[in-house]
């Protein structure tokens, strides 16, 4: 006898995953979103400029094109430096210990350093590059900046002669920013200078109007855009699901009141409402977070309300009521889980809308405030160079614009893919 082949049955989740991963564009969108999330989490750890807000720049190298290379002299700041932990650096960055100056060349003597600047507008009377001499110790070490007479442990003040360091043969004695006397040698000073105080940088995407690394600010802008989208979606989901559930399940006057509120919010243009709320809360990232969350909940509330009104009349809901289950448990344990698919699709669409709206707010100066990097603000800085004969600054508008387009497109492709995946009418390949 011919064996009868058993029919294999799978869960609905199996077919959802199969439909989704057979959609190439949706998978591509998911890959871009995952990469953006990884970049946003790592943040300062992968940025060329890991200072807070990627703000370590020099106006003398402003508006340089992609691939620009320069040598910096790094002069030690005479201030206490906090050594952050790994997670502090990842989340908040590492403050720079140095002030950077672009130089053309340098020459090290036993105790002094002579550098030739490449600063625009900083030249000698004959227009030759300006040269300047520094104390090598002052460039390398973080020195005490107060009055030496106030130091209790300074027994040989006459040798310092009012300066926070002095040399004695090959030995160098200096007072650090904590007021402690330290000893080193000239050879060690020169060696440390070569290792730590001269840096060659390549700006892969060029520099902005303040001479800051555009790539670093673009990477940190990913965190701002995704962070605002995440908080805005979280607020909108909480409000939308709560109000939509109340309106759909209870109906009556509650449904009428919530519907009236939704109609009012829906009738006002979203960008206008966001601007009003952000101005009321104060300009900045926090105001943008809350403003976007308070204006994107209506779509979710309408979706939840409509679905609950259809589901609450089904027999299993009547059975739950007959068993004496509370309204809270019926809604959150037996109705809302059925809305998971449509909600995921709505959330991905709202995420893309939140990123676009935040970029618009920052472009208008009502979102993230300087020096916090935001893609919209970076586009705003570059708009002044559109049509410029010099061609400078075009990269300021190109790269952040491409980042916004790519991330919004990725979320839209992801949302469309999820919509098709949760649609049982879509054929499984």
C-alpha positions in Angstrom: 0.0 0.0 0.0 1.1 3.5 -0.7 2.0 5.4 2.5 -0.2 8.4 3.1 1.9 11.5 3.6 1.2 13.4 6.8 0.2 17.0 6.4 2.5 19.2 8.5 0.8 22.0 10.4 2.6 25.1 11.5 1.8 28.0 13.8 0.7 31.4 12.4 4.0 32.8 13.6 5.8 30.3 11.3 4.0 31.7 8.3 4.5 35.3 9.4 8.3 34.8 9.6 8.3 32.9 6.3 6.4 35.6 4.5 8.6 38.3 6.0 12.0 36.7 5.2 10.9 36.0 1.7 10.5 39.7 1.1 13.9 41.0 0.1 13.2 44.7 0.5 11.8 44.2 4.0 14.8 42.2 5.0 17.1 44.9 3.5 15.2 47.5 5.6 15.6 45.4 8.7 19.4 45.1 8.1 19.7 48.9 7.8 17.7 49.4 11.0 19.8 46.9 12.9 23.1 48.5 11.7 21.7 51.9 12.7 20.8 50.6 16.2 24.3 49.1 16.6 25.9 52.3 15.6 23.7 54.3 17.9 24.5 52.0 20.9 28.3 52.0 20.3 28.3 55.7 19.6 31.4 57.2 21.1 33.3 53.9 21.0 33.5 53.9 17.2 33.6 57.7 16.5 36.9 59.2 15.4 36.1 62.1 17.7 34.9 60.6 21.0 34.5 63.9 22.9 31.0 64.8 24.2 28.9 65.9 21.2 31.9 65.3 18.9 32.7 68.9 19.6 36.6 68.8 19.4 37.3 70.9 16.4 39.3 73.9 15.2 37.8 76.8 13.2 41.0 76.9 11.2 40.1 73.7 9.4 36.4 74.5 8.9 34.5 73.4 5.8 37.2 71.1 4.6 36.2 68.5 2.0 36.0 64.7 2.5 39.4 63.1 2.8 41.2 66.2 4.2 44.3 65.4 6.2 46.0 67.7 8.7 48.5 67.6 11.5 47.4 68.8 15.0 49.5 70.0 17.9 47.7 68.8 21.0 48.4 71.1 24.0 47.6 69.8 27.4 44.8 71.5 29.3 45.7 72.6 32.8 42.5 71.2 34.3 41.6 68.1 36.3 40.6 65.2 34.1 37.9 62.6 35.1 38.6 59.1 33.9 35.2 57.7 32.9 34.4 54.0 32.9 33.7 52.0 29.8 30.0 52.5 29.9 30.3 56.2 30.8 32.5 56.7 27.7 30.1 54.7 25.5 27.1 56.8 26.7 28.6 60.3 27.3 32.0 60.4 25.6 35.4 61.2 26.8 36.3 64.9 27.4 39.5 65.8 25.6 42.6 66.5 27.7 44.0 68.7 24.9 43.5 71.9 22.9 44.2 71.2 19.2 46.0 73.5 16.8 46.6 72.7 13.1 50.2 73.1 12.2 52.3 72.8 9.0 55.5 71.7 10.7 57.2 71.6 14.1 60.8 71.4 15.5 61.7 70.1 18.9 64.7 71.5 20.8 65.8 70.4 24.3 63.2 72.5 26.1 61.2 74.4 23.5 58.9 73.6 20.7 58.7 75.7 17.5 55.6 75.2 15.3 54.5 76.7 12.0 50.8 77.3 11.8 48.5 76.7 8.8 45.7 79.0 10.2 43.9 81.2 7.7 44.3 84.8 8.6 47.1 84.1 11.1 50.3 85.1 9.2 53.3 87.5 9.6 53.3 90.9 8.0 54.9 89.5 4.8 52.1 86.9 4.6 54.4 84.1 5.5 53.1 81.4 7.9 53.3 82.4 11.5 55.7 80.6 13.8 55.5 80.4 17.5 57.6 78.8 20.3 56.1 76.9 23.2 57.6 75.4 26.3 57.8 71.6 25.7 56.8 70.9 29.3 53.7 73.1 29.1 52.6 71.4 25.9 53.0 67.9 27.3 52.1 68.1 31.0 49.0 69.4 32.7 50.4 72.1 35.0 49.3 74.0 38.1 47.7 77.4 37.1 47.3 79.0 40.6 49.7 81.1 42.6 52.7 79.1 43.7 52.9 81.0 47.0 49.8 79.3 48.1 51.3 75.8 47.9 52.3 74.5 51.3 54.6 71.7 50.1 56.7 74.0 47.9 60.0 74.1 49.7 62.2 75.2 46.8 60.0 78.0 45.4 63.0 80.0 44.3 64.0 77.4 41.7 60.5 77.5 40.1 60.8 81.3 39.8 57.1 81.8 39.5 56.7 79.1 36.8 55.1 75.7 37.5 58.3 73.9 36.2 62.1 74.2 36.0 64.9 72.2 34.6 68.1 71.0 36.3 70.4 69.4 33.8 68.5 66.5 32.2 66.0 66.5 35.0 62.6 68.3 34.8 60.6 69.2 37.8 57.0 70.4 37.4 53.9 71.0 39.5 50.8 69.2 38.2 47.2 70.6 38.3 46.7 69.1 41.8 49.7 71.0 43.2 52.0 68.0 43.5 55.7 68.2 42.5 56.7 65.6 39.9 60.0 64.7 38.3 60.8 63.5 34.9 63.6 63.9 32.3 63.9 65.8 29.1 64.2 62.6 27.0 60.9 61.4 28.5 59.2 64.7 27.8 60.3 64.6 24.1 59.3 60.9 23.8 55.9 61.6 25.3 55.4 64.6 23.0 56.1 62.6 19.9 53.6 59.9 21.0 50.8 61.9 22.5 51.0 65.6 21.3 51.3 65.2 17.6 48.3 63.7 15.8 47.6 63.3 12.1 43.9 63.2 11.4 42.0 62.3 8.2 38.5 63.7 8.0 36.8 61.0 5.9 33.6 63.1 5.4 35.2 66.5 5.9 34.6 69.1 8.6 31.7 71.4 9.4 31.5 75.2 10.0 33.3 74.8 13.4 36.0 72.5 12.1 34.5 69.4 13.7 34.6 65.9 12.3 31.4 65.4 10.2 31.6 61.6 10.4 31.6 61.6 14.2 28.7 64.0 14.3 26.8 61.9 11.8 27.3 58.8 13.9 26.1 60.6 17.1 23.2 62.0 15.1 22.0 58.4 14.6 21.6 58.1 18.4 19.6 61.3 18.5 17.3 60.3 15.7 16.7 56.8 16.9 16.4 57.9 20.6 13.7 60.5 19.7 11.9 58.0 17.6 12.0 55.4 20.3 10.7 57.7 23.1 8.1 59.3 20.8 6.8 55.8 19.8 6.8 54.6 23.4 4.7 57.6 24.6 2.3 57.3 21.6 1.8 53.6 22.2 1.1 54.1 25.9 -1.4 56.8 25.2 -2.9 55.3 22.0 -3.4 51.8 23.5 -4.8 53.1 26.7 -7.3 55.6 25.2 -8.2 53.3 22.3 -8.9 50.4 24.6 -11.1 52.5 26.8 -13.1 53.9 23.9 -13.5 50.6 22.0 -14.3 48.4 25.0 -16.6 50.6 27.1 -18.2 52.7 24.3 -20.9 55.2 25.3 -19.9 58.5 26.8 -16.2 57.4 27.2 -16.0 56.6 23.5 -17.7 59.9 22.6 -15.2 61.9 24.8 -12.1 60.2 23.5 -13.3 60.4 19.9 -13.9 64.1 20.4 -10.3 64.5 21.7 -8.9 62.5 18.8 -10.9 64.6 16.3 -9.5 67.8 17.7 -5.9 66.5 17.7 -6.4 65.1 14.2 -7.7 68.4 12.8 -4.5 70.3 13.7 -1.5 69.9 11.4 1.0 67.7 13.2 4.1 69.9 12.6 2.2 72.9 13.9 1.2 71.0 17.0 4.7 69.7 17.5 6.1 73.2 17.2 3.6 74.6 19.8 4.3 71.9 22.3 8.1 72.0 21.9 8.0 75.8 22.4 5.9 75.4 25.5 8.3 72.8 26.9 11.4 74.6 25.8 13.7 74.0 22.9 15.9 70.9 23.1 15.9 67.1 22.8 13.6 66.5 25.8 10.9 68.9 24.4 11.1 67.1 21.0 10.8 63.7 22.7 7.6 64.7 24.5 6.1 66.8 21.6 6.4 64.0 19.1 4.9 61.4 21.5 1.9 63.6 22.3 1.1 64.2 18.6 1.4 60.7 17.2 -0.9 58.7 19.4 -4.1 59.3 17.5 -3.4 56.8 14.7 -2.7 54.1 17.3 -5.8 54.9 19.3 -8.0 54.8 16.2 -6.6 51.4 15.3 -6.9 49.9 18.7 -10.5 51.3 19.1 -11.7 49.8 15.8 -10.1 46.4 16.4 -11.4 46.1 20.0 -15.0 47.1 18.9 -14.9 44.2 16.4 -13.3 41.7 18.8 -15.3 42.4 21.9 -18.4 40.9 20.3 -16.8 37.5 19.7 -17.9 34.4 21.6 -14.7 33.9 23.6 -15.0 37.4 25.0 -18.5 36.6 26.1 -17.2 33.4 27.7 -14.6 35.4 29.6 -17.3 37.7 30.9 -19.4 34.8 31.9 -16.4 33.4 33.9 -16.3 36.6 35.9 -13.0 37.9 34.5 -12.3 41.6 35.1 -12.5 44.1 32.2 -8.7 44.8 32.7 -7.8 41.2 32.2 -10.1 40.7 29.3 -8.6 43.7 27.5 -4.9 43.1 28.2 -4.9 39.3 28.3 -7.4 38.3 25.6 -7.9 41.2 23.2 -4.7 43.2 22.9 -2.5 40.2 22.1 -4.6 39.9 18.9 -3.5 43.4 17.9 0.2 42.7 18.0 0.6 42.5 14.3 -1.2 45.7 13.3 0.5 47.6 16.1 3.9 46.5 15.0 3.2 47.8 11.5 1.8 51.1 12.9 4.9 51.5 15.2 7.4 51.1 12.3 5.5 53.7 10.3 5.4 56.1 13.3 9.1 55.6 13.8 9.9 56.8 10.3 7.5 59.8 10.7 9.1 60.7 14.1 12.6 60.7 12.5 11.4 63.0 9.7 9.5 65.3 12.1 12.6 65.6 14.4 14.8 66.5 11.5 12.3 69.2 10.5 12.2 70.6 14.0 16.0 70.6 14.3 16.2 72.2 10.8 14.0 75.0 12.1 16.1 75.3 15.3 13.4 73.9 17.6 14.8 70.4 18.2 18.2 69.5 19.4 20.3 72.6 20.3 24.0 73.2 19.6 26.4 71.6 20.1 24.2 68.4 20.2 24.5 66.9 16.7 21.3 66.3 14.9 20.9 65.5 11.2 18.3 68.2 10.7 20.5 70.8 12.2 23.4 69.7 10.1 21.3 70.1 7.0 20.3 73.5 8.2 24.0 74.5 8.5 24.7 73.3 5.0 21.7 75.1 3.3 23.6 78.4 3.2 26.1 76.8 0.7 23.5 75.7 -1.8 24.5 77.3 -5.1 27.8 78.6 -3.8 30.4 79.3 -6.4 33.2 78.0 -4.1 31.6 74.6 -3.8 32.5 74.6 -0.1 30.1 73.0 2.4 28.2 70.8 -0.1 29.1 67.8 2.0 27.4 69.4 5.0 24.0 68.9 3.4 24.6 65.8 1.3 25.6 63.2 4.0 23.0 64.0 6.7 20.3 64.2 4.0 21.3 60.8 2.7 21.3 59.4 6.3 17.8 60.7 6.9 16.5 59.3 3.6 18.1 55.9 4.1 16.8 55.4 7.7 13.3 56.6 6.9 13.2 54.4 3.8 14.4 51.4 5.9 11.6 51.9 8.4 9.0 52.2 5.6 10.3 49.1 3.9 10.2 47.3 7.2 6.7 48.4 7.9 5.5 47.4 4.5 7.1 44.0 4.9 5.5 43.5 8.3 2.1 44.5 7.0 2.4 41.8 4.2 3.8 39.2 6.6 0.8 39.6 9.0 -1.7 39.5 6.1 -2.8 35.9 5.7 -3.9 36.6 2.1 -0.2 37.1 1.1 1.1 34.0 -0.6 3.9 32.1 1.1 6.8 31.6 -1.2 
